[in-house]
C-alpha cells in the first residue's frame, strides 16, 4: 500500500513539474528562477518605461518643472525661487526619485557663450535645491543644452527660452517599487528568519481520514 502511495506521489510530482507556471516559457534561460523573476517584476528599474513615465507625469502635474531668467543672467529671482521651493518640497516627499537639471538660453549671442550661460543657470537651480534639503546624490545631471532647444523659435530675446528644466531621471539605488525598499525588505526577512515554529509533541499522529 505504501509502495502504491509512493508511486502515486511521484507520478503527481512528475505531472506537475511538466506543467510549469502559466505564462512562463520553460525553454527560456530564466525559467524557474522564481526569486529573480519576482524581483524583476517588482523592480522599478525593470518597469522603467511605464513607471518612469508615470512618475514624470505626476511631477509635472504637481509642480512647475522650469524657471526662467533675465537676459544674460543666471541669478534666481523671486518667482524662480518659489518654483524651486515647490520642486524641493515634492522631492522631499518622494525620496526615491532622482532628477536631472538642464540649462537653456535664447538664441542671442555666440553658441559657446550660451553653453556656458546655460550651465551657470543649471548649477544655480541645483544649488538652490541642495539648500532646500534635496540630497546631492539625487541630482543625477547638471548640464547645459545652450541655445539648441528653444521653446519659441526666434533669434530675438525671449524669456521662455532662458530657462532651466528639472526632469525626473530615475530612482535611487535599491528602490524596487512602490511601497518597498531595501530597508523594509531586510526587516521583513529578519522577522521571517527569527520566527519560531512550535514542534509537535512526541507521539502525536495525524490520521489522513480524520477521526
Coordinates of C-alpha atoms in Angstrom, one line a residue:
X1 CA 0.0 0.0 0.0
X2 CA 2.8 2.3 1.0
X3 CA 4.6 1.4 -2.3
X4 CA 1.5 2.4 -4.3
X5 CA 1.2 5.6 -2.4
X6 CA 4.8 6.5 -3.2
X7 CA 4.2 5.7 -6.9
X8 CA 1.2 8.0 -7.0
X9 CA 3.0 10.8 -5.2
X10 CA 6.0 10.6 -7.6
X11 CA 3.7 10.4 -10.6
X12 CA 1.8 13.5 -9.4
X13 CA 5.0 15.4 -8.9
X14 CA 6.2 14.5 -12.4
X15 CA 2.9 15.7 -13.9
X16 CA 3.1 19.0 -12.0
X17 CA 6.7 19.5 -12.9
X18 CA 5.9 19.1 -16.6
X19 CA 3.2 21.8 -16.5
X20 CA 5.3 24.7 -15.5
X21 CA 4.0 28.1 -14.5
X22 CA 1.4 29.7 -16.7
X23 CA 2.8 32.3 -18.9
X24 CA 6.4 31.2 -18.4
X25 CA 8.4 29.7 -21.3
X26 CA 10.2 26.7 -19.8
X27 CA 12.8 26.7 -22.6
X28 CA 13.8 30.3 -21.7
X29 CA 17.0 30.6 -19.7
X30 CA 15.3 32.4 -16.9
X31 CA 12.6 29.8 -16.4
X32 CA 12.2 28.6 -12.8
X33 CA 14.4 31.5 -11.4
X34 CA 11.5 32.4 -9.1
X35 CA 13.3 34.8 -6.9
X36 CA 14.9 36.7 -9.7
X37 CA 11.7 36.8 -11.8
X38 CA 9.7 38.2 -8.8
X39 CA 12.4 40.8 -8.1
X40 CA 12.4 41.9 -11.7
X41 CA 8.6 42.1 -11.9
X42 CA 8.5 44.3 -8.8
X43 CA 11.6 46.3 -9.7
X44 CA 11.1 49.9 -10.7
X45 CA 14.2 49.7 -12.9
X46 CA 12.7 46.7 -14.8
X47 CA 9.4 48.6 -15.2
X48 CA 11.4 51.7 -16.1
X49 CA 9.4 52.7 -19.1
X50 CA 5.8 52.8 -17.8
X51 CA 6.7 53.5 -14.2
X52 CA 9.1 56.3 -15.0
X53 CA 6.6 57.9 -17.4
X54 CA 4.0 57.9 -14.6
X55 CA 6.3 59.5 -12.1
X56 CA 7.4 62.1 -14.6
X57 CA 3.8 62.9 -15.3
X58 CA 3.0 63.2 -11.6
X59 CA 5.9 65.5 -11.0
X60 CA 4.8 67.7 -13.9
X61 CA 1.2 67.7 -12.6
X62 CA 2.2 68.6 -9.0
X63 CA 4.8 71.3 -9.6
X64 CA 6.2 73.5 -12.4
X65 CA 9.3 71.9 -13.9
X66 CA 11.0 75.1 -15.1
X67 CA 12.2 78.5 -14.1
X68 CA 13.1 81.4 -16.4
X69 CA 15.9 84.0 -16.2
X70 CA 16.5 87.7 -17.1
X71 CA 18.6 88.3 -20.2
X72 CA 22.2 87.2 -19.8
X73 CA 21.7 86.4 -16.2
X74 CA 21.9 83.2 -14.1
X75 CA 20.6 84.6 -10.8
X76 CA 17.3 83.4 -9.4
X77 CA 14.5 85.9 -9.0
X78 CA 11.6 85.6 -6.5
X79 CA 9.4 83.6 -9.0
X80 CA 12.2 81.2 -9.7
X81 CA 12.8 80.6 -6.0
X82 CA 9.1 79.9 -5.5
X83 CA 9.1 77.3 -8.2
X84 CA 12.2 75.6 -6.9
X85 CA 10.8 75.6 -3.4
X86 CA 7.8 73.7 -4.8
X87 CA 10.2 71.2 -6.6
X88 CA 12.2 70.7 -3.4
X89 CA 9.1 70.0 -1.4
X90 CA 7.9 67.4 -3.9
X91 CA 11.3 65.8 -3.9
X92 CA 11.4 65.6 -0.1
X93 CA 8.0 63.9 -0.2
X94 CA 9.2 61.5 -2.8
X95 CA 12.7 60.5 -1.6
X96 CA 13.2 57.6 -4.1
X97 CA 13.2 59.9 -7.1
X98 CA 16.3 61.3 -8.8
X99 CA 16.3 64.3 -11.2
X100 CA 18.4 66.0 -13.9
X101 CA 18.6 69.7 -14.4
X102 CA 19.3 71.3 -17.9
X103 CA 20.0 74.9 -18.5
X104 CA 18.9 76.7 -21.7
X105 CA 19.4 80.1 -23.4
X106 CA 17.8 82.1 -26.1
X107 CA 19.5 82.5 -29.5
X108 CA 21.1 85.8 -28.8
X109 CA 24.9 85.6 -28.6
X110 CA 27.5 83.0 -29.6
X111 CA 27.0 79.3 -29.2
X112 CA 29.9 78.6 -26.9
X113 CA 29.0 81.6 -24.6
X114 CA 25.4 80.3 -24.4
X115 CA 26.6 76.8 -23.5
X116 CA 28.4 78.3 -20.5
X117 CA 25.5 80.5 -19.6
X118 CA 23.1 77.5 -19.7
X119 CA 25.4 75.6 -17.3
X120 CA 25.5 78.5 -14.8
X121 CA 21.8 78.6 -14.8
X122 CA 21.5 74.8 -14.2
X123 CA 24.1 75.0 -11.4
X124 CA 22.1 77.8 -9.8
X125 CA 19.0 75.8 -9.8
X126 CA 20.8 72.7 -8.4
X127 CA 22.5 74.6 -5.6
X128 CA 19.1 76.0 -4.6
X129 CA 17.6 72.6 -4.4
X130 CA 20.5 71.4 -2.3
X131 CA 20.0 74.2 0.2
X132 CA 16.3 73.2 0.4
X133 CA 17.1 69.7 1.6
X134 CA 17.5 67.7 -1.6
X135 CA 20.4 65.2 -1.3
X136 CA 23.3 65.8 -3.7
X137 CA 23.1 62.1 -4.8
X138 CA 19.6 62.6 -6.1
X139 CA 20.6 65.2 -8.7
X140 CA 21.9 63.0 -11.5
X141 CA 23.0 65.5 -14.1
X142 CA 23.5 69.3 -14.2
X143 CA 24.0 70.2 -17.9
X144 CA 23.7 72.9 -20.5
X145 CA 21.8 72.5 -23.7
X146 CA 22.6 76.1 -24.6
X147 CA 20.5 77.5 -27.4
X148 CA 19.8 74.1 -29.0
X149 CA 16.2 73.6 -27.8
X150 CA 14.3 76.9 -27.9
X151 CA 10.7 76.9 -26.8
X152 CA 9.9 79.9 -29.1
X153 CA 11.7 79.7 -32.4
X154 CA 13.1 83.3 -32.6
X155 CA 16.5 84.8 -32.7
X156 CA 15.4 87.8 -30.6
X157 CA 15.4 87.9 -26.9
X158 CA 12.9 85.5 -25.5
X159 CA 12.4 84.8 -21.8
X160 CA 10.7 81.5 -22.3
X161 CA 13.9 80.2 -23.9
X162 CA 16.1 81.4 -21.0
X163 CA 15.3 78.6 -18.5
X164 CA 16.2 75.6 -16.6
X165 CA 14.1 72.4 -16.7
X166 CA 14.0 69.8 -13.9
X167 CA 13.1 66.3 -15.1
X168 CA 12.7 63.0 -13.2
X169 CA 15.6 60.9 -14.3
X170 CA 15.1 57.7 -12.4
X171 CA 15.1 56.1 -8.9
X172 CA 17.5 55.8 -6.0
X173 CA 19.7 52.7 -5.7
X174 CA 17.9 49.8 -4.1
X175 CA 14.3 51.1 -4.8
X176 CA 12.3 48.1 -6.0
X177 CA 8.8 49.5 -6.5
X178 CA 6.1 51.4 -4.8
X179 CA 6.0 50.8 -1.0
X180 CA 9.0 48.6 -0.9
X181 CA 12.7 49.4 -0.5
X182 CA 15.8 47.6 0.7
X183 CA 15.4 48.6 4.4
X184 CA 11.8 47.3 4.5
X185 CA 12.7 44.1 2.7
X186 CA 15.5 43.5 5.2
X187 CA 13.2 44.0 8.2
X188 CA 10.7 41.5 6.7
X189 CA 13.5 39.0 6.1
X190 CA 14.8 39.4 9.7
X191 CA 11.3 38.9 11.1
X192 CA 10.8 35.8 8.9
X193 CA 14.0 34.1 10.0
X194 CA 13.5 34.9 13.7
X195 CA 10.0 33.4 13.9
X196 CA 9.9 30.2 15.8
X197 CA 7.7 27.2 14.9
X198 CA 6.5 25.1 17.7
X199 CA 7.5 21.5 17.3
X200 CA 4.7 18.9 17.6
X201 CA 4.6 16.8 20.8
X202 CA 6.3 13.4 20.5
X203 CA 3.8 10.6 19.7
X204 CA 1.3 12.9 18.0
X205 CA -0.1 11.4 14.8
X206 CA -2.3 12.8 12.2
X207 CA -4.9 10.5 10.6
X208 CA -5.4 11.2 6.9
X209 CA -9.1 10.2 7.1
X210 CA -10.0 12.3 10.1
X211 CA -11.5 11.0 13.4

